[in-house]
mmCIF file of C-alpha atoms in Angstrom:
data_model
loop_
_atom_site.group_PDB
_atom_site.id
_atom_site.type_symbol
_atom_site.label_atom_id
_atom_site.label_comp_id
_atom_site.label_asym_id
_atom_site.label_seq_id
_atom_site.Cartn_x
_atom_site.Cartn_y
_atom_site.Cartn_z
ATOM 1 C CA PHE A 154 0.000 0.000 0.000
ATOM 2 C CA VAL A 155 0.931 3.636 -0.541
ATOM 3 C CA LYS A 156 0.673 6.348 2.110
ATOM 4 C CA LYS A 157 -0.237 9.961 1.464
ATOM 5 C CA ASP A 158 3.422 10.972 1.845
ATOM 6 C CA GLY A 159 4.227 8.798 -1.199
ATOM 7 C CA SER A 160 5.914 6.029 0.779
ATOM 8 C CA LEU A 161 5.381 2.395 -0.254
ATOM 9 C CA TRP A 162 4.750 -0.302 2.360
ATOM 10 C CA ALA A 163 4.396 -4.079 2.051
ATOM 11 C CA MET A 164 3.580 -7.218 4.023
ATOM 12 C CA GLY A 165 3.111 -10.964 3.509
ATOM 13 C CA TYR A 166 4.810 -13.631 1.430
ATOM 14 C CA ASN A 167 8.216 -12.640 0.081
ATOM 15 C CA ASN A 168 9.767 -15.804 -1.350
ATOM 16 C CA TYR A 169 10.635 -14.142 -4.667
ATOM 17 C CA GLY A 170 11.366 -10.708 -3.247
ATOM 18 C CA GLN A 171 7.949 -9.394 -4.248
ATOM 19 C CA LEU A 172 7.923 -7.056 -1.247
ATOM 20 C CA GLY A 173 11.004 -5.327 -2.639
ATOM 21 C CA ASP A 174 12.880 -5.084 0.666
ATOM 22 C CA GLY A 175 15.967 -6.928 -0.589
ATOM 23 C CA THR A 176 15.191 -10.149 1.294
ATOM 24 C CA GLY A 177 13.053 -13.262 1.045
ATOM 25 C CA THR A 178 11.695 -12.811 4.566
ATOM 26 C CA ILE A 179 7.971 -13.095 5.250
ATOM 27 C CA ARG A 180 6.649 -9.870 6.789
ATOM 28 C CA ARG A 181 3.651 -10.082 9.117
ATOM 29 C CA THR A 182 3.516 -6.347 9.729
ATOM 30 C CA PRO A 183 4.001 -3.581 7.161
ATOM 31 C CA ILE A 184 7.544 -2.534 6.259
ATOM 32 C CA LYS A 185 8.554 0.564 4.327
ATOM 33 C CA VAL A 186 9.984 -0.253 0.886
ATOM 34 C CA VAL A 187 10.232 3.195 -0.758
ATOM 35 C CA ASP A 188 10.460 6.466 1.164
ATOM 36 C CA SER A 189 8.545 8.785 -1.151
ATOM 37 C CA GLY A 190 7.298 9.583 -4.625
ATOM 38 C CA VAL A 191 5.089 6.506 -5.196
ATOM 39 C CA ALA A 192 1.749 7.121 -6.906
ATOM 40 C CA ASN A 193 0.209 3.734 -7.750
ATOM 41 C CA VAL A 194 0.821 0.063 -7.004
ATOM 42 C CA ALA A 195 -0.212 -3.310 -8.482
ATOM 43 C CA CYS A 196 0.443 -6.942 -7.574
ATOM 44 C CA GLY A 197 0.503 -10.051 -9.728
ATOM 45 C CA THR A 198 1.379 -13.587 -8.722
ATOM 46 C CA PHE A 199 4.703 -13.333 -6.830
ATOM 47 C CA SER A 200 5.469 -9.975 -8.478
ATOM 48 C CA SER A 201 4.773 -6.332 -7.647
ATOM 49 C CA TYR A 202 4.825 -3.057 -9.559
ATOM 50 C CA PHE A 203 4.578 0.615 -8.745
ATOM 51 C CA SER A 204 4.659 3.919 -10.563
ATOM 52 C CA LYS A 205 6.145 7.132 -9.228
ATOM 53 C CA VAL A 206 4.854 10.665 -9.520
ATOM 54 C CA ASP A 207 7.502 11.287 -12.198
ATOM 55 C CA GLY A 208 5.760 8.642 -14.355
ATOM 56 C CA SER A 209 8.440 5.989 -13.982
ATOM 57 C CA LEU A 210 7.495 2.314 -13.623
ATOM 58 C CA TRP A 211 9.280 -0.019 -11.200
ATOM 59 C CA ALA A 212 8.987 -3.777 -10.589
ATOM 60 C CA MET A 213 10.209 -6.487 -8.205
ATOM 61 C CA GLY A 214 9.754 -10.180 -7.470
ATOM 62 C CA HIS A 215 9.274 -13.202 -9.717
ATOM 63 C CA ASN A 216 10.340 -12.538 -13.288
ATOM 64 C CA GLY A 217 9.257 -15.682 -15.118
ATOM 65 C CA TYR A 218 8.308 -14.962 -18.740
ATOM 66 C CA GLY A 219 9.905 -11.529 -18.347
ATOM 67 C CA ARG A 220 6.854 -10.195 -16.517
ATOM 68 C CA LEU A 221 8.894 -7.477 -14.777
ATOM 69 C CA GLY A 222 9.825 -6.041 -18.179
ATOM 70 C CA ASP A 223 13.521 -5.464 -17.469
ATOM 71 C CA GLY A 224 14.731 -7.654 -20.335
ATOM 72 C CA THR A 225 15.656 -10.627 -18.122
ATOM 73 C CA THR A 226 14.017 -13.449 -16.189
ATOM 74 C CA ALA A 227 16.094 -12.764 -13.068
ATOM 75 C CA ILE A 228 14.328 -12.537 -9.703
ATOM 76 C CA ARG A 229 14.451 -8.966 -8.383
ATOM 77 C CA ARG A 230 14.368 -8.562 -4.602
ATOM 78 C CA GLU A 231 14.663 -4.792 -4.858
ATOM 79 C CA PRO A 232 12.761 -2.470 -7.222
ATOM 80 C CA VAL A 233 14.172 -2.145 -10.743
ATOM 81 C CA LYS A 234 13.167 0.692 -13.062
ATOM 82 C CA VAL A 235 11.357 -0.543 -16.167
ATOM 83 C CA VAL A 236 10.056 2.667 -17.801
ATOM 84 C CA ASP A 237 11.458 6.167 -17.340
ATOM 85 C CA ALA A 238 8.357 8.335 -17.677
ATOM 86 C CA ASN A 239 4.688 8.840 -18.617
ATOM 87 C CA VAL A 240 3.191 5.796 -16.873
ATOM 88 C CA THR A 241 -0.117 6.560 -15.166
ATOM 89 C CA THR A 242 -1.709 3.281 -14.010
ATOM 90 C CA ILE A 243 -0.786 -0.416 -13.793
ATOM 91 C CA SER A 244 -2.582 -3.756 -13.711
ATOM 92 C CA ALA A 245 -0.882 -7.105 -13.158
ATOM 93 C CA GLY A 246 -2.138 -10.420 -14.471
ATOM 94 C CA GLU A 247 -0.916 -13.796 -13.291
ATOM 95 C CA SER A 248 2.268 -13.771 -15.409
ATOM 96 C CA HIS A 249 1.881 -10.567 -17.409
ATOM 97 C CA CYS A 250 1.637 -6.867 -16.650
ATOM 98 C CA LEU A 251 -0.200 -4.028 -18.386
ATOM 99 C CA PHE A 252 0.246 -0.294 -17.976
ATOM 100 C CA LEU A 253 -1.185 2.895 -19.400
ATOM 101 C CA LYS A 254 0.732 5.946 -20.589
ATOM 102 C CA THR A 255 -0.412 9.537 -20.452
ATOM 103 C CA GLU A 256 -1.439 9.649 -24.122
ATOM 104 C CA GLY A 257 -3.810 6.705 -23.624
ATOM 105 C CA SER A 258 -1.591 4.014 -25.101
ATOM 106 C CA LEU A 259 -1.657 0.542 -23.512
ATOM 107 C CA TRP A 260 1.554 -1.441 -23.003
ATOM 108 C CA GLY A 261 2.342 -4.928 -21.779
ATOM 109 C CA MET A 262 5.062 -7.431 -20.956
ATOM 110 C CA GLY A 263 5.423 -11.017 -19.785
ATOM 111 C CA MET A 264 3.606 -14.194 -20.768
ATOM 112 C CA ALA A 265 1.833 -14.088 -24.125
ATOM 113 C CA SER A 266 1.242 -17.779 -24.867
ATOM 114 C CA ALA A 267 -2.541 -17.552 -24.465
ATOM 115 C CA GLY A 268 -2.834 -14.281 -26.374
ATOM 116 C CA GLN A 269 -3.197 -12.231 -23.194
ATOM 117 C CA LEU A 270 -1.056 -9.438 -24.649
ATOM 118 C CA GLY A 271 -3.194 -9.356 -27.785
ATOM 119 C CA ASN A 272 -0.254 -8.796 -30.129
ATOM 120 C CA LEU A 273 -0.568 -12.001 -32.225
ATOM 121 C CA ASN A 274 2.737 -13.201 -30.783
ATOM 122 C CA SER A 275 2.832 -16.146 -28.383
ATOM 123 C CA SER A 276 6.420 -15.500 -27.333
ATOM 124 C CA SER A 277 7.048 -13.981 -23.920
ATOM 125 C CA GLN A 278 7.709 -10.250 -24.065
ATOM 126 C CA MET A 279 10.617 -9.411 -21.763
ATOM 127 C CA VAL A 280 10.473 -5.655 -22.343
ATOM 128 C CA PRO A 281 7.347 -3.498 -22.646
ATOM 129 C CA ILE A 282 5.619 -3.435 -26.026
ATOM 130 C CA LYS A 283 2.827 -1.152 -27.189
ATOM 131 C CA LEU A 284 -0.478 -3.001 -27.525
ATOM 132 C CA VAL A 285 -2.930 -0.178 -28.278
ATOM 133 C CA ASP A 286 -1.920 3.213 -29.686
ATOM 134 C CA ALA A 287 -4.405 5.490 -27.944
ATOM 135 C CA ASN A 288 -7.806 6.092 -26.337
ATOM 136 C CA VAL A 289 -7.620 3.439 -23.607
ATOM 137 C CA THR A 290 -9.327 4.663 -20.427
ATOM 138 C CA ALA A 291 -9.443 1.529 -18.229
ATOM 139 C CA PHE A 292 -7.823 -1.905 -18.362
ATOM 140 C CA ALA A 293 -7.147 -5.048 -16.352
ATOM 141 C CA GLY A 294 -5.038 -8.183 -16.524
ATOM 142 C CA GLY A 295 -6.641 -11.482 -15.550
ATOM 143 C CA PHE A 296 -5.227 -14.969 -15.125
ATOM 144 C CA ARG A 297 -4.490 -15.529 -18.825
ATOM 145 C CA HIS A 298 -6.603 -12.787 -20.377
ATOM 146 C CA SER A 299 -6.678 -8.991 -20.611
ATOM 147 C CA VAL A 300 -9.520 -6.515 -21.020
ATOM 148 C CA TYR A 301 -9.658 -2.793 -21.702
ATOM 149 C CA VAL A 302 -12.109 0.039 -22.295
ATOM 150 C CA LYS A 303 -11.755 2.712 -24.966
ATOM 151 C CA SER A 304 -12.904 6.314 -24.728
ATOM 152 C CA ASP A 305 -15.958 5.464 -26.884
ATOM 153 C CA GLY A 306 -17.160 3.088 -24.156
ATOM 154 C CA THR A 307 -16.365 -0.119 -26.026
ATOM 155 C CA LEU A 308 -14.938 -3.100 -24.127
ATOM 156 C CA TRP A 309 -12.211 -5.245 -25.691
ATOM 157 C CA GLY A 310 -10.445 -8.426 -24.634
ATOM 158 C CA SER A 311 -7.814 -10.967 -25.645
ATOM 159 C CA GLY A 312 -6.372 -14.214 -24.316
ATOM 160 C CA THR A 313 -8.121 -17.248 -22.894
ATOM 161 C CA ASN A 314 -11.866 -17.690 -23.052
ATOM 162 C CA GLY A 315 -12.167 -21.199 -21.611
ATOM 163 C CA SER A 316 -14.599 -20.104 -18.896
ATOM 164 C CA GLY A 317 -16.265 -17.434 -21.019
ATOM 165 C CA GLU A 318 -14.242 -14.612 -19.462
ATOM 166 C CA LEU A 319 -14.188 -12.699 -22.752
ATOM 167 C CA GLY A 320 -17.932 -13.113 -23.193
ATOM 168 C CA LEU A 321 -17.555 -14.507 -26.695
ATOM 169 C CA GLY A 322 -19.113 -17.937 -26.342
ATOM 170 C CA LEU A 323 -16.419 -20.050 -27.971
ATOM 171 C CA PRO A 324 -13.943 -21.666 -25.498
ATOM 172 C CA ARG A 325 -10.748 -20.812 -27.330
ATOM 173 C CA ASN A 326 -7.859 -18.365 -27.133
ATOM 174 C CA TYR A 327 -8.099 -14.995 -28.844
ATOM 175 C CA PRO A 328 -4.583 -13.792 -29.782
ATOM 176 C CA GLN A 329 -5.738 -10.316 -30.753
ATOM 177 C CA PRO A 330 -8.300 -7.983 -29.184
ATOM 178 C CA VAL A 331 -11.967 -8.609 -29.919
ATOM 179 C CA LYS A 332 -14.861 -6.325 -29.057
ATOM 180 C CA MET A 333 -16.866 -7.644 -26.090
ATOM 181 C CA VAL A 334 -19.346 -4.777 -25.558
ATOM 182 C CA ASP A 335 -20.328 -2.070 -28.058
ATOM 183 C CA ALA A 336 -20.843 0.960 -25.795
ATOM 184 C CA ASN A 337 -21.328 2.559 -22.371
ATOM 185 C CA VAL A 338 -18.653 0.672 -20.409
ATOM 186 C CA SER A 339 -17.049 2.956 -17.843
ATOM 187 C CA GLY A 340 -14.786 0.696 -15.755
ATOM 188 C CA LEU A 341 -13.722 -2.899 -15.325
ATOM 189 C CA GLN A 342 -11.686 -5.469 -13.443
ATOM 190 C CA ALA A 343 -10.393 -8.955 -14.154
ATOM 191 C CA GLY A 344 -8.119 -9.792 -11.221
ATOM 192 C CA SER A 345 -4.610 -11.196 -11.491
ATOM 193 C CA THR A 346 -5.641 -14.796 -10.841
ATOM 194 C CA ALA A 347 -9.251 -14.698 -12.038
ATOM 195 C CA ASN A 348 -11.017 -16.403 -14.931
ATOM 196 C CA HIS A 349 -13.901 -13.971 -14.740
ATOM 197 C CA SER A 350 -14.339 -10.349 -15.763
ATOM 198 C CA LEU A 351 -16.443 -7.609 -14.202
ATOM 199 C CA TYR A 352 -17.328 -4.255 -15.679
ATOM 200 C CA LEU A 353 -19.367 -1.162 -14.948
ATOM 201 C CA LYS A 354 -21.618 0.716 -17.317
ATOM 202 C CA SER A 355 -22.159 4.454 -17.328
ATOM 203 C CA ASP A 356 -25.567 3.975 -15.647
ATOM 204 C CA GLY A 357 -23.814 2.480 -12.602
ATOM 205 C CA SER A 358 -24.849 -1.102 -13.344
ATOM 206 C CA LEU A 359 -22.454 -3.992 -12.675
ATOM 207 C CA TRP A 360 -22.012 -6.833 -15.157
ATOM 208 C CA GLY A 361 -20.082 -10.099 -14.999
ATOM 209 C CA VAL A 362 -18.916 -12.818 -17.369
ATOM 210 C CA GLY A 363 -16.797 -15.971 -17.166
ATOM 211 C CA GLU A 364 -16.135 -18.456 -14.391
ATOM 212 C CA ASN A 365 -18.793 -18.613 -11.689
ATOM 213 C CA SER A 366 -17.953 -21.833 -9.829
ATOM 214 C CA SER A 367 -18.163 -20.155 -6.406
ATOM 215 C CA GLY A 368 -20.777 -17.546 -7.258
ATOM 216 C CA GLN A 369 -18.151 -14.871 -7.954
ATOM 217 C CA LEU A 370 -20.367 -13.253 -10.611
ATOM 218 C CA GLY A 371 -23.049 -12.677 -7.987
ATOM 219 C CA ASP A 372 -25.986 -13.661 -10.182
ATOM 220 C CA GLY A 373 -27.444 -16.145 -7.700
ATOM 221 C CA ASN A 374 -25.987 -19.377 -9.060
ATOM 222 C CA THR A 375 -22.724 -21.117 -9.920
ATOM 223 C CA THR A 376 -23.133 -21.445 -13.700
ATOM 224 C CA ASN A 377 -20.300 -20.097 -15.855
ATOM 225 C CA ARG A 378 -21.443 -17.279 -18.125
ATOM 226 C CA SER A 379 -20.155 -16.980 -21.693
ATOM 227 C CA SER A 380 -22.292 -13.858 -22.219
ATOM 228 C CA PRO A 381 -22.447 -10.906 -19.783
ATOM 229 C CA VAL A 382 -25.072 -10.987 -17.043
ATOM 230 C CA LYS A 383 -26.259 -7.939 -15.086
ATOM 231 C CA VAL A 384 -25.502 -8.315 -11.369
ATOM 232 C CA VAL A 385 -26.502 -4.923 -9.911
ATOM 233 C CA ASP A 386 -28.845 -2.415 -11.565
ATOM 234 C CA ALA A 387 -27.289 0.890 -10.439
ATOM 235 C CA ASN A 388 -25.086 2.903 -8.072
ATOM 236 C CA VAL A 389 -21.907 0.798 -8.337
ATOM 237 C CA SER A 390 -18.784 2.960 -8.322
ATOM 238 C CA ALA A 391 -15.855 0.485 -8.272
ATOM 239 C CA VAL A 392 -15.286 -3.252 -8.618
ATOM 240 C CA PHE A 393 -12.497 -5.772 -8.057
ATOM 241 C CA ALA A 394 -12.095 -9.461 -8.883
ATOM 242 C CA GLY A 395 -10.197 -11.983 -6.795
ATOM 243 C CA ILE A 396 -9.545 -15.545 -7.900
ATOM 244 C CA TYR A 397 -12.961 -16.869 -6.846
ATOM 245 C CA HIS A 398 -14.521 -13.859 -5.148
ATOM 246 C CA SER A 399 -15.519 -10.343 -6.143
ATOM 247 C CA LEU A 400 -15.969 -7.048 -4.310
ATOM 248 C CA PHE A 401 -17.640 -3.808 -5.288
ATOM 249 C CA LEU A 402 -18.374 -0.372 -3.873
ATOM 250 C CA LYS A 403 -21.570 1.590 -4.151
ATOM 251 C CA THR A 404 -21.851 5.348 -4.423
ATOM 252 C CA ASP A 405 -22.965 5.510 -0.768
ATOM 253 C CA GLY A 406 -19.555 4.125 0.290
ATOM 254 C CA SER A 407 -20.856 0.663 1.185
ATOM 255 C CA LEU A 408 -18.757 -2.436 0.424
ATOM 256 C CA TRP A 409 -20.306 -5.601 -1.008
ATOM 257 C CA GLY A 410 -18.922 -9.050 -1.817
ATOM 258 C CA MET A 411 -19.833 -12.342 -3.461
ATOM 259 C CA GLY A 412 -18.254 -15.679 -4.293
ATOM 260 C CA ARG A 413 -15.921 -17.970 -2.389
ATOM 261 C CA ASN A 414 -15.510 -17.210 1.285
ATOM 262 C CA ASN A 415 -13.534 -20.190 2.614
ATOM 263 C CA TYR A 416 -10.982 -17.966 4.381
ATOM 264 C CA GLY A 417 -13.389 -15.156 5.229
ATOM 265 C CA GLN A 418 -12.250 -13.056 2.259
ATOM 266 C CA LEU A 419 -15.726 -11.528 1.927
ATOM 267 C CA GLY A 420 -15.451 -10.193 5.476
ATOM 268 C CA ASP A 421 -19.047 -10.929 6.453
ATOM 269 C CA GLY A 422 -18.124 -12.818 9.625
ATOM 270 C CA ASN A 423 -18.298 -16.387 8.362
ATOM 271 C CA THR A 424 -16.896 -18.746 5.717
ATOM 272 C CA THR A 425 -20.074 -19.334 3.711
ATOM 273 C CA ASN A 426 -19.854 -18.838 -0.055
ATOM 274 C CA ARG A 427 -22.196 -16.162 -1.391
ATOM 275 C CA THR A 428 -23.764 -16.489 -4.850
ATOM 276 C CA SER A 429 -25.485 -13.096 -4.494
ATOM 277 C CA PRO A 430 -23.955 -9.859 -3.166
ATOM 278 C CA VAL A 431 -23.788 -9.422 0.609
ATOM 279 C CA LYS A 432 -23.103 -6.082 2.313
ATOM 280 C CA VAL A 433 -19.831 -6.121 4.272
ATOM 281 C CA VAL A 434 -19.384 -2.480 5.357
ATOM 282 C CA ASP A 435 -22.189 0.075 5.554
ATOM 283 C CA ALA A 436 -20.366 3.275 4.575
ATOM 284 C CA ASN A 437 -17.162 5.296 4.165
ATOM 285 C CA VAL A 438 -15.203 2.823 2.005
ATOM 286 C CA SER A 439 -13.165 4.621 -0.659
ATOM 287 C CA ALA A 440 -11.151 1.869 -2.391
ATOM 288 C CA VAL A 441 -11.078 -1.925 -2.521
ATOM 289 C CA PHE A 442 -8.741 -4.687 -3.691
ATOM 290 C CA ALA A 443 -9.337 -8.431 -3.923
ATOM 291 C CA GLY A 444 -6.276 -10.663 -3.708
ATOM 292 C CA MET A 445 -6.219 -14.412 -4.241
ATOM 293 C CA TYR A 446 -7.890 -15.382 -0.955
ATOM 294 C CA HIS A 447 -7.778 -12.100 0.947
ATOM 295 C CA SER A 448 -9.240 -8.617 0.560
ATOM 296 C CA LEU A 449 -8.187 -5.078 1.431
ATOM 297 C CA PHE A 450 -10.077 -1.823 1.569
ATOM 298 C CA LEU A 451 -9.509 1.824 2.449
ATOM 299 C CA LYS A 452 -11.864 4.082 4.343
ATOM 300 C CA THR A 453 -12.295 7.794 3.778
ATOM 301 C CA ASP A 454 -10.294 8.500 6.961
ATOM 302 C CA GLY A 455 -7.231 6.855 5.335
ATOM 303 C CA SER A 456 -7.397 3.692 7.433
ATOM 304 C CA LEU A 457 -6.505 0.346 5.825
ATOM 305 C CA TRP A 458 -8.547 -2.774 6.602
ATOM 306 C CA ALA A 459 -8.078 -6.433 5.649
ATOM 307 C CA MET A 460 -9.816 -9.805 5.853
ATOM 308 C CA GLY A 461 -9.399 -13.388 4.673
ATOM 309 C CA GLN A 462 -6.411 -15.686 4.420
ATOM 310 C CA ASN A 463 -3.434 -14.663 6.535
ATOM 311 C CA ASN A 464 -1.086 -17.667 6.481
ATOM 312 C CA TYR A 465 1.885 -15.541 5.413
ATOM 313 C CA GLY A 466 0.915 -12.398 7.261
ATOM 314 C CA GLN A 467 -0.535 -10.834 4.120
ATOM 315 C CA LEU A 468 -3.138 -8.983 6.190
ATOM 316 C CA GLY A 469 -0.355 -7.179 8.032
ATOM 317 C CA ASP A 470 -1.920 -7.472 11.487
ATOM 318 C CA GLY A 471 1.112 -9.144 13.070
ATOM 319 C CA ASN A 472 -0.024 -12.762 13.042
ATOM 320 C CA THR A 473 -1.135 -15.578 10.749
ATOM 321 C CA THR A 474 -4.751 -15.917 11.871
ATOM 322 C CA ASN A 475 -7.372 -15.859 9.126
ATOM 323 C CA ARG A 476 -9.894 -13.043 9.566
ATOM 324 C CA THR A 477 -13.555 -13.498 8.672
ATOM 325 C CA SER A 478 -14.343 -9.881 9.604
ATOM 326 C CA PRO A 479 -12.321 -6.797 8.674
ATOM 327 C CA VAL A 480 -9.335 -5.951 10.879
ATOM 328 C CA LYS A 481 -7.701 -2.510 10.895
ATOM 329 C CA VAL A 482 -4.078 -2.634 9.703
ATOM 330 C CA VAL A 483 -3.187 1.057 9.404
ATOM 331 C CA ASP A 484 -4.926 3.844 11.289
ATOM 332 C CA ALA A 485 -4.577 6.673 8.763
ATOM 333 C CA ASN A 486 -2.894 8.127 5.671
ATOM 334 C CA ALA A 487 -3.158 5.111 3.328
ATOM 335 C CA SER A 488 -3.962 6.202 -0.217
ATOM 336 C CA ALA A 489 -3.580 3.224 -2.596
ATOM 337 C CA ILE A 490 -3.672 -0.552 -2.176
ATOM 338 C CA ALA A 491 -2.928 -3.815 -3.985
ATOM 339 C CA GLY A 492 -2.765 -7.484 -3.051
ATOM 340 C CA GLY A 493 -1.084 -10.358 -4.861
ATOM 341 C CA GLY A 494 -1.516 -14.083 -5.314
#
């Protein structure tokens, strides 16, 4: 997570150096990784990324398939600079990473074997390559697929479609982007380890497509969806997909969740899977992130909260006890969050 002073902090599993502190030591409480200047952060599976206010992109951790984008496959236990300038936002898939530049171009690196980079090349990309020239407004990397929104409100995707995550019916790979929705998409999320995709429309409705084995689409059942299904009619402001669970915020600041809950990752006080959305927090939530089996959220007072699996201290509360209800990790001044696999 990032604090308002621009410092970067991390906790949890660190076997590949994904916390960026120069070690492989598990951290059960937050440690400072970067002193200042950090703007955004993203986590993939065993890898982490952050951008600075100067627009530079940095990466650390597992580097299989060249996912860190530094031209090698070497593990990096400390941050390495990947791009010098103009990076605005980042999203990490399981073994690939996507980022946006200021002019609206979309870039990617890492695994491409399933078409997740959408560049008609199945070879791993060990340095960033441009995927879309301009007009990208939102994007997300999933397990082996990628999705993005253009300024005209169209939704596009590439990569695997075995569970219907691209909403195209046929269970095959798509090595170049295909249009999933014609208009009015305003935001989206796939999740670094997820085989489902979630997106928002401009009317505030929430839609889902793809794997639904644990009810992660929130449509009341566990049937995979190869075409988008509406989950919530209105007032959704943000969404995030974990591996088998999903979280979303409403405009009133309430936090909702659905899907697998075996570690308490939905934060509703038990471990019962939810095939329809359940309210977790009544108000004042400003940001949310779903990891593999844990979840994080920020409140408007800058406090950081966490719930779910905690076997490696990924919740940052000083122990390894799973939490079925939210626990406060940081009292104030948190400004951005991400959780890995």
